[in-house]
Amino acid sequence: QNINEYVATLIALKQKMIDGDRLLTEYQQKCTDILYFSVKISALRCQVEQMLQKILPLEKCQEELGSLRAELEEKKVCL
């Protein structure tokens, strides 16, 4: 009976090692995924920042156009 218990314990230990290896592999894959997505997020943040830098001057131009339109409308009414 001692041998049967020993074999059963070894089998259980081997299964736990297999499960541990599987969990470790899953964990490593998730870490890799997190790193990959962190890089992607950083790239997207840079793109957003660049777009914002391009938009700000356009917004100023739009404001100036609005002012010019208002001036032209006033002059048109006066004429």
Coordinates of N, CA and C in Angstrom, one line a residue:
Q1 N 0.8 -1.2 0.0 CA 0.0 0.0 0.0 C 0.9 1.3 0.0
N2 N 2.0 1.2 0.7 CA 2.9 2.4 0.7 C 3.4 2.7 -0.7
I3 N 3.6 1.7 -1.6 CA 4.0 1.9 -2.9 C 2.9 2.6 -3.7
N4 N 1.7 2.1 -3.5 CA 0.5 2.7 -4.2 C 0.3 4.2 -3.8
E5 N 0.5 4.5 -2.5 CA 0.4 5.9 -2.1 C 1.5 6.7 -2.7
Y6 N 2.7 6.1 -2.7 CA 3.9 6.8 -3.3 C 3.6 7.2 -4.7
V7 N 3.2 6.1 -5.5 CA 2.9 6.3 -6.9 C 1.8 7.4 -7.1
A8 N 0.7 7.3 -6.3 CA -0.4 8.3 -6.4 C 0.1 9.7 -6.1
T9 N 1.0 9.8 -5.1 CA 1.6 11.1 -4.8 C 2.4 11.6 -5.9
L10 N 3.2 10.7 -6.5 CA 4.1 11.2 -7.6 C 3.2 11.6 -8.8
I11 N 2.1 10.9 -9.1 CA 1.2 11.2 -10.2 C 0.6 12.6 -9.9
A12 N 0.2 12.8 -8.7 CA -0.4 14.1 -8.3 C 0.6 15.2 -8.4
L13 N 1.8 15.0 -8.0 CA 2.9 16.0 -8.1 C 3.2 16.3 -9.6
K14 N 3.2 15.2 -10.4 CA 3.5 15.5 -11.8 C 2.4 16.3 -12.4
Q15 N 1.1 16.0 -12.1 CA 0.0 16.8 -12.6 C 0.1 18.2 -12.2
K16 N 0.5 18.4 -10.9 CA 0.7 19.8 -10.4 C 1.8 20.5 -11.1
M17 N 2.8 19.8 -11.5 CA 3.9 20.4 -12.3 C 3.4 20.8 -13.7
I18 N 2.7 19.9 -14.3 CA 2.1 20.2 -15.6 C 1.2 21.4 -15.5
D19 N 0.3 21.4 -14.5 CA -0.6 22.6 -14.4 C 0.2 23.9 -14.1
G20 N 1.2 23.8 -13.3 CA 2.1 24.9 -13.0 C 2.8 25.4 -14.3
D21 N 3.3 24.5 -15.1 CA 3.9 24.9 -16.3 C 2.9 25.6 -17.3
R22 N 1.7 25.0 -17.3 CA 0.6 25.6 -18.2 C 0.3 27.0 -17.7
L23 N 0.1 27.2 -16.4 CA -0.2 28.5 -15.8 C 0.9 29.5 -16.1
L24 N 2.2 29.0 -16.0 CA 3.3 29.9 -16.2 C 3.4 30.3 -17.7
T25 N 3.1 29.4 -18.6 CA 3.1 29.7 -20.0 C 2.0 30.8 -20.3
E26 N 0.8 30.6 -19.7 CA -0.3 31.5 -19.9 C 0.1 32.9 -19.3
Y27 N 0.7 32.9 -18.2 CA 1.1 34.2 -17.5 C 2.1 34.9 -18.4
Q28 N 3.1 34.1 -18.9 CA 4.1 34.7 -19.8 C 3.5 35.3 -21.1
Q29 N 2.5 34.6 -21.6 CA 1.8 35.1 -22.8 C 1.0 36.4 -22.5
K30 N 0.4 36.4 -21.3 CA -0.3 37.6 -21.0 C 0.7 38.8 -20.8
C31 N 1.8 38.5 -20.2 CA 2.8 39.6 -20.0 C 3.3 40.1 -21.4
T32 N 3.5 39.2 -22.3 CA 3.9 39.5 -23.7 C 2.8 40.4 -24.3
D33 N 1.5 40.0 -24.1 CA 0.4 40.7 -24.7 C 0.3 42.1 -24.1
I34 N 0.6 42.2 -22.8 CA 0.5 43.5 -22.1 C 1.6 44.4 -22.7
L35 N 2.8 43.9 -22.8 CA 3.9 44.7 -23.4 C 3.6 45.1 -24.8
Y36 N 3.0 44.2 -25.6 CA 2.7 44.6 -27.0 C 1.7 45.7 -27.0
F37 N 0.6 45.6 -26.2 CA -0.4 46.6 -26.2 C 0.0 47.9 -25.6
S38 N 1.0 47.8 -24.7 CA 1.6 49.0 -24.1 C 2.3 49.8 -25.2
V39 N 3.0 49.1 -26.0 CA 3.7 49.7 -27.2 C 2.7 50.3 -28.1
K40 N 1.7 49.6 -28.4 CA 0.6 50.1 -29.3 C -0.1 51.4 -28.8
I41 N -0.4 51.3 -27.5 CA -1.0 52.5 -26.8 C -0.1 53.7 -26.9
S42 N 1.2 53.5 -26.6 CA 2.1 54.6 -26.7 C 2.2 55.2 -28.1
A43 N 2.2 54.3 -29.1 CA 2.2 54.8 -30.5 C 0.9 55.6 -30.8
L44 N -0.3 55.1 -30.3 CA -1.5 55.8 -30.5 C -1.5 57.1 -29.8
R45 N -1.0 57.2 -28.6 CA -0.9 58.5 -27.9 C -0.1 59.5 -28.7
C46 N 1.0 59.0 -29.2 CA 1.8 59.9 -30.1 C 1.0 60.4 -31.3
Q47 N 0.3 59.6 -31.9 CA -0.5 60.0 -33.1 C -1.6 61.0 -32.6
V48 N -2.2 60.7 -31.5 CA -3.2 61.7 -31.0 C -2.6 63.0 -30.7
E49 N -1.4 63.0 -30.1 CA -0.7 64.3 -29.8 C -0.4 65.0 -31.1
Q50 N 0.1 64.3 -32.1 CA 0.4 65.0 -33.4 C -0.9 65.5 -34.0
M51 N -2.0 64.8 -34.0 CA -3.2 65.3 -34.5 C -3.7 66.6 -33.8
L52 N -3.6 66.6 -32.5 CA -3.9 67.7 -31.7 C -3.1 68.9 -32.1
Q53 N -1.8 68.7 -32.3 CA -0.9 69.8 -32.7 C -1.3 70.4 -34.1
K54 N -1.8 69.5 -34.9 CA -2.3 70.0 -36.2 C -3.6 70.7 -36.2
I55 N -4.5 70.2 -35.2 CA -5.8 70.8 -35.1 C -5.8 72.2 -34.5
L56 N -4.9 72.4 -33.6 CA -4.9 73.7 -32.9 C -4.8 74.9 -33.9
P57 N -3.8 74.9 -34.8 CA -3.7 76.0 -35.8 C -5.0 76.1 -36.6
L58 N -5.5 74.9 -37.0 CA -6.7 75.0 -37.8 C -7.9 75.6 -37.1
E59 N -8.0 75.4 -35.8 CA -9.1 76.0 -35.0 C -8.9 77.5 -35.0
K60 N -7.6 78.0 -34.8 CA -7.3 79.4 -34.9 C -7.7 80.0 -36.2
C61 N -7.4 79.3 -37.3 CA -7.8 79.8 -38.6 C -9.3 79.8 -38.7
Q62 N -10.0 78.9 -38.2 CA -11.4 78.9 -38.3 C -12.0 80.1 -37.5
E63 N -11.4 80.4 -36.4 CA -11.9 81.6 -35.6 C -11.6 82.8 -36.4
E64 N -10.5 82.9 -37.0 CA -10.1 84.1 -37.8 C -11.1 84.2 -39.0
L65 N -11.4 83.1 -39.7 CA -12.3 83.1 -40.8 C -13.7 83.6 -40.3
G66 N -14.1 83.1 -39.2 CA -15.4 83.6 -38.6 C -15.4 85.1 -38.4
S67 N -14.3 85.6 -37.9 CA -14.2 87.1 -37.7 C -14.2 87.8 -39.0
L68 N -13.5 87.3 -40.0 CA -13.4 87.9 -41.3 C -14.8 87.9 -42.0
R69 N -15.5 86.8 -41.8 CA -16.9 86.7 -42.4 C -17.8 87.8 -41.8
A70 N -17.7 87.9 -40.5 CA -18.5 88.9 -39.8 C -18.2 90.3 -40.3
E71 N -16.9 90.6 -40.5 CA -16.5 91.9 -41.0 C -17.0 92.1 -42.4
L72 N -16.9 91.1 -43.2 CA -17.4 91.2 -44.6 C -18.9 91.4 -44.6
E73 N -19.6 90.7 -43.8 CA -21.1 90.9 -43.7 C -21.4 92.4 -43.3
E74 N -20.6 92.9 -42.3 CA -20.9 94.3 -41.9 C -20.6 95.2 -43.0
K75 N -19.5 95.0 -43.8 CA -19.2 95.9 -44.9 C -20.2 95.8 -46.0
K76 N -20.7 94.5 -46.2 CA -21.7 94.3 -47.2 C -22.9 95.0 -46.9
V77 N -23.3 95.0 -45.6 CA -24.5 95.7 -45.2 C -24.3 97.2 -45.4
C78 N -23.2 97.7 -45.1 CA -22.9 99.2 -45.2 C -22.9 99.6 -46.7
L79 N -22.4 98.7 -47.6 CA -22.4 99.0 -49.0 C -23.8 99.0 -49.6

